Amino acid sequence: EVQLVESGGGLAQPGRSLRLSCAASGFTFDDYAMHWVRQTPGKGLEWVSGINWNANDIAYADSVKGRFTISRDNAKNSLYLQMNSLREEDTALYSCAKSSGFNYGTGAFDVWGQGTMVTVSS
Amino acid sequence: SYVLTQPPSVSVAPGKTARINCGGNNIESKSVHWYQEKPGQAPVLVIYDDSDRPSGIPERFSGSNSGNTATLTISRVEAGDEADYYCQVWDSNSVVFGGGAKLTVL
C-alpha cells in the first residue's frame, strides 16, 4: 500500500523552529518529486515547497522562502521540512504529497499524507 | 502571480450533473489537476492533465479545459461526492491552487 506518514508537528512559540518528517512506503521513493502543502483550518490548500527526485531542484513559496528548508533522504525513504523563524501565520496542517513524476515543475499530487498540525503561538 | 478562481460553493441534487469551474488567464495553456477533499481526510486526485482519471476514480468524474476556464464535471451525483474540490496548475515553476469549491448534494 502506498503511504505517506507525517510527524514532528506541535506547538511552537513565534521565532522558534520545528522539523517535520514524512515517511514514505509502498513505492520507489527516489523515482518521484515530493512536496509539502499546508492548510489552515477551514481554509484552502497552500503549496509550501517541492523537491525533485535527487534534490537538485528545489523551490519554495514566497511566504516561507528564507525560513523553511526542504530536504530528502532517499536511503531512508523520507522527506523533511525544517521550519525556522516560525510565525503565527504558519499555523496549519502540513501534509506531504507525492508527485506523479520525478522532475520538479510538472505533475499532479497523486498521493497525500494525513498531515501533522503545527501551531505557532506564544 | 497566477490566480485560479473557483466559486465558493456549488449545489446539486442527487442524480444530476455538477460542474465546478476554475478560472485563470489562458488556463487552456496549462495542465489542470483536480482534488477532492472530504472532512478529516487527505485530498484525493480525481482528474489530472485536464481530463485524465487516475485508476479507481469513477467514470462519473470528467474534466475539460478551454480558454480561460477549466471545468470538473461530476455526472449522476451521489451523496458521497459531497466535498471540497480544488483545481491546481503549475505556473513559473510554482504550484497554484484554486480557493476551493464546496459541493453540496441537496
Short mmCIF file of C-alpha atoms in Angstrom, two decimals:
data_model
loop_
_atom_site.label_atom_id
_atom_site.label_comp_id
_atom_site.label_asym_id
_atom_site.label_seq_id
_atom_site.Cartn_x
_atom_site.Cartn_y
_atom_site.Cartn_z
CA GLU A 1 0.00 0.00 0.00
CA VAL A 2 1.31 3.43 -0.98
CA GLN A 3 1.51 5.53 2.16
CA LEU A 4 2.87 8.83 3.46
CA VAL A 5 3.01 9.46 7.20
CA GLU A 6 3.97 12.85 8.60
CA SER A 7 5.32 13.57 12.07
CA GLY A 8 7.02 16.35 14.01
CA GLY A 9 4.21 18.85 14.37
CA GLY A 10 3.27 20.51 17.61
CA LEU A 11 3.16 23.81 19.45
CA ALA A 12 5.99 26.30 18.95
CA GLN A 13 6.49 29.88 20.02
CA PRO A 14 6.97 32.57 17.39
CA GLY A 15 10.57 32.71 16.28
CA ARG A 16 11.28 29.10 17.20
CA SER A 17 11.88 26.08 14.98
CA LEU A 18 10.27 22.76 14.14
CA ARG A 19 11.31 19.91 11.87
CA LEU A 20 8.69 17.88 10.07
CA SER A 21 9.26 14.41 8.68
CA CYS A 22 7.37 12.35 6.11
CA ALA A 23 7.92 8.60 5.91
CA ALA A 24 7.10 7.05 2.55
CA SER A 25 6.30 3.42 1.81
CA GLY A 26 4.80 1.29 -0.92
CA PHE A 27 6.58 2.95 -3.86
CA THR A 28 10.09 3.66 -5.12
CA PHE A 29 10.69 6.90 -3.24
CA ASP A 30 13.66 8.13 -5.28
CA ASP A 31 11.68 7.92 -8.52
CA TYR A 32 9.45 10.87 -7.62
CA ALA A 33 9.47 14.54 -6.72
CA MET A 34 7.89 15.36 -3.36
CA HIS A 35 6.12 18.38 -1.91
CA TRP A 36 4.83 19.96 1.27
CA VAL A 37 1.37 21.54 1.25
CA ARG A 38 -0.35 23.25 4.17
CA GLN A 39 -3.94 24.04 5.04
CA THR A 40 -5.20 26.46 7.63
CA PRO A 41 -8.25 25.11 9.45
CA GLY A 42 -11.34 25.93 7.43
CA LYS A 43 -9.34 27.38 4.56
CA GLY A 44 -7.80 26.21 1.33
CA LEU A 45 -4.63 24.46 0.24
CA GLU A 46 -1.33 26.34 0.03
CA TRP A 47 1.75 24.84 -1.59
CA VAL A 48 4.84 25.29 0.61
CA SER A 49 7.81 23.65 -1.08
CA GLY A 50 8.86 20.98 -3.55
CA ILE A 51 11.97 18.92 -4.29
CA ASN A 52 12.82 16.77 -7.26
CA TRP A 53 13.92 13.15 -7.07
CA ASN A 54 17.62 13.81 -6.42
CA ALA A 55 17.29 17.12 -4.55
CA ASN A 56 18.92 19.08 -7.36
CA ASP A 57 15.82 21.18 -7.98
CA ILE A 58 14.06 22.84 -5.03
CA ALA A 59 11.57 25.66 -4.75
CA TYR A 60 9.58 27.48 -2.07
CA ALA A 61 6.50 29.61 -1.80
CA ASP A 62 7.34 33.27 -1.25
CA SER A 63 5.66 33.11 2.15
CA VAL A 64 8.28 30.69 3.51
CA LYS A 65 11.35 31.45 1.40
CA GLY A 66 14.42 32.03 3.54
CA ARG A 67 12.81 30.46 6.63
CA PHE A 68 11.93 26.89 5.57
CA THR A 69 14.23 24.24 4.09
CA ILE A 70 13.06 21.10 2.34
CA SER A 71 15.26 18.03 2.08
CA ARG A 72 15.05 14.32 1.44
CA ASP A 73 16.94 11.16 2.32
CA ASN A 74 16.29 8.60 -0.39
CA ALA A 75 18.09 5.88 1.58
CA LYS A 76 15.55 6.34 4.37
CA ASN A 77 12.54 6.97 2.12
CA SER A 78 11.97 10.22 3.97
CA LEU A 79 11.12 13.84 3.26
CA TYR A 80 11.79 16.67 5.68
CA LEU A 81 10.81 20.29 6.26
CA GLN A 82 12.96 22.40 8.57
CA MET A 83 10.90 25.38 9.68
CA ASN A 84 12.79 28.27 11.29
CA SER A 85 11.68 31.72 12.46
CA LEU A 86 8.12 30.48 12.77
CA ARG A 87 5.27 32.99 12.63
CA GLU A 88 1.68 32.75 13.85
CA GLU A 89 0.56 32.70 10.22
CA ASP A 90 2.46 29.44 9.73
CA THR A 91 -0.15 27.70 11.90
CA ALA A 92 -1.62 24.98 9.66
CA LEU A 93 -1.93 21.28 8.92
CA TYR A 94 1.18 20.31 6.97
CA SER A 95 0.92 17.42 4.52
CA CYS A 96 3.47 15.80 2.29
CA ALA A 97 2.42 14.83 -1.19
CA LYS A 98 3.95 12.61 -3.85
CA SER A 99 4.32 13.95 -7.36
CA SER A 100 3.29 11.83 -10.31
CA GLY A 101 6.69 12.48 -11.90
CA PHE A 102 10.36 12.60 -10.93
CA ASN A 103 11.02 16.15 -12.01
CA TYR A 104 10.03 19.25 -10.14
CA GLY A 105 7.81 21.62 -12.10
CA THR A 106 5.27 19.25 -13.54
CA GLY A 107 2.82 16.61 -12.50
CA ALA A 108 -0.07 16.19 -10.13
CA PHE A 109 -0.02 15.18 -6.48
CA ASP A 110 -1.24 11.60 -6.60
CA VAL A 111 -0.67 10.53 -3.00
CA TRP A 112 -1.15 12.64 0.13
CA GLY A 113 -0.45 12.05 3.79
CA GLN A 114 -2.94 12.82 6.55
CA GLY A 115 -0.82 15.70 7.77
CA THR A 116 0.72 16.92 11.02
CA MET A 117 -0.58 20.00 12.81
CA VAL A 118 1.72 22.93 13.52
CA THR A 119 0.54 25.62 15.92
CA VAL A 120 2.62 28.76 16.38
CA SER A 121 1.55 30.74 19.42
CA SER A 122 3.03 32.48 22.41
CA SER B 1 1.35 35.78 -9.66
CA TYR B 2 -1.10 33.46 -11.33
CA VAL B 3 -4.57 33.28 -9.80
CA LEU B 4 -7.13 30.47 -10.03
CA THR B 5 -10.72 31.44 -9.26
CA GLN B 6 -13.33 28.93 -8.12
CA PRO B 7 -16.90 29.51 -6.92
CA PRO B 8 -17.07 29.08 -3.13
CA SER B 9 -19.99 26.71 -3.40
CA VAL B 10 -21.91 24.57 -5.86
CA SER B 11 -25.16 22.79 -5.07
CA VAL B 12 -26.74 19.93 -6.97
CA ALA B 13 -29.50 17.39 -6.45
CA PRO B 14 -28.64 13.69 -6.34
CA GLY B 15 -28.56 12.12 -9.77
CA LYS B 16 -27.94 15.44 -11.51
CA THR B 17 -24.73 16.82 -13.01
CA ALA B 18 -22.40 19.13 -11.10
CA ARG B 19 -19.99 21.44 -12.89
CA ILE B 20 -17.23 23.17 -10.94
CA ASN B 21 -15.31 25.86 -12.78
CA CYS B 22 -11.75 27.02 -12.31
CA GLY B 23 -10.88 30.32 -13.97
CA GLY B 24 -7.41 31.50 -14.89
CA ASN B 25 -5.78 33.65 -17.54
CA ASN B 26 -5.29 31.46 -20.63
CA ILE B 27 -5.65 28.39 -18.43
CA GLU B 28 -6.01 26.25 -21.54
CA SER B 29 -2.24 26.55 -21.97
CA LYS B 30 -1.69 24.74 -18.67
CA SER B 31 -2.39 21.26 -17.38
CA VAL B 32 -5.09 21.35 -14.73
CA HIS B 33 -5.37 18.86 -11.90
CA TRP B 34 -8.38 18.40 -9.59
CA TYR B 35 -8.52 17.17 -5.99
CA GLN B 36 -11.40 16.06 -3.81
CA GLU B 37 -11.13 16.68 -0.07
CA LYS B 38 -13.62 15.30 2.43
CA PRO B 39 -13.66 16.41 6.10
CA GLY B 40 -10.92 14.77 8.12
CA GLN B 41 -9.42 13.04 5.08
CA ALA B 42 -6.41 13.67 2.87
CA PRO B 43 -7.07 15.15 -0.58
CA VAL B 44 -7.56 12.69 -3.42
CA LEU B 45 -6.55 13.31 -7.02
CA VAL B 46 -9.65 12.86 -9.19
CA ILE B 47 -8.55 14.38 -12.53
CA TYR B 48 -5.06 15.07 -13.85
CA ASP B 49 -3.79 16.71 -17.04
CA ASP B 50 -7.16 18.36 -17.70
CA SER B 51 -9.20 15.25 -18.33
CA ASP B 52 -7.45 12.02 -17.29
CA ARG B 53 -8.77 9.90 -14.44
CA PRO B 54 -6.48 8.04 -12.01
CA SER B 55 -7.27 4.39 -11.52
CA GLY B 56 -10.09 3.88 -9.05
CA ILE B 57 -11.85 7.16 -9.83
CA PRO B 58 -15.37 6.60 -11.21
CA GLU B 59 -16.10 7.45 -14.83
CA ARG B 60 -18.69 9.92 -13.49
CA PHE B 61 -15.78 12.32 -12.93
CA SER B 62 -14.52 14.13 -16.03
CA GLY B 63 -12.62 17.28 -16.86
CA SER B 64 -12.21 19.82 -19.63
CA ASN B 65 -10.09 22.89 -20.24
CA SER B 66 -10.68 25.65 -22.76
CA GLY B 67 -9.92 29.33 -23.00
CA ASN B 68 -9.87 30.84 -19.53
CA THR B 69 -11.89 28.13 -17.79
CA ALA B 70 -11.30 24.56 -16.73
CA THR B 71 -14.26 22.51 -15.58
CA LEU B 72 -14.67 19.46 -13.38
CA THR B 73 -17.90 17.65 -14.21
CA ILE B 74 -19.47 15.08 -11.93
CA SER B 75 -22.32 13.13 -13.52
CA ARG B 76 -25.05 11.30 -11.63
CA VAL B 77 -24.00 12.97 -8.40
CA GLU B 78 -24.16 10.86 -5.24
CA ALA B 79 -24.29 11.91 -1.59
CA GLY B 80 -20.73 10.63 -1.19
CA ASP B 81 -19.46 13.21 -3.69
CA GLU B 82 -20.11 15.99 -1.17
CA ALA B 83 -16.67 17.50 -0.58
CA ASP B 84 -14.37 20.42 -1.29
CA TYR B 85 -12.84 20.40 -4.76
CA TYR B 86 -9.60 22.20 -5.65
CA CYS B 87 -8.06 22.88 -9.03
CA GLN B 88 -4.27 23.16 -9.37
CA VAL B 89 -1.76 24.22 -12.01
CA TRP B 90 1.95 24.91 -12.31
CA ASP B 91 3.00 28.49 -13.09
CA SER B 92 6.51 29.93 -13.19
CA ASN B 93 7.88 26.82 -11.51
CA SER B 94 5.45 27.18 -8.62
CA VAL B 95 2.26 25.38 -7.63
CA VAL B 96 -1.01 27.31 -7.61
CA PHE B 97 -4.23 26.05 -6.05
CA GLY B 98 -7.67 27.48 -6.54
CA GLY B 99 -9.52 28.62 -3.45
CA GLY B 100 -11.68 25.50 -3.44
CA ALA B 101 -15.37 24.93 -4.14
CA LYS B 102 -17.66 23.20 -1.66
CA LEU B 103 -20.00 20.78 -3.42
CA THR B 104 -23.26 20.33 -1.55
CA VAL B 105 -25.59 17.48 -2.52
CA LEU B 106 -29.11 18.63 -1.78
#
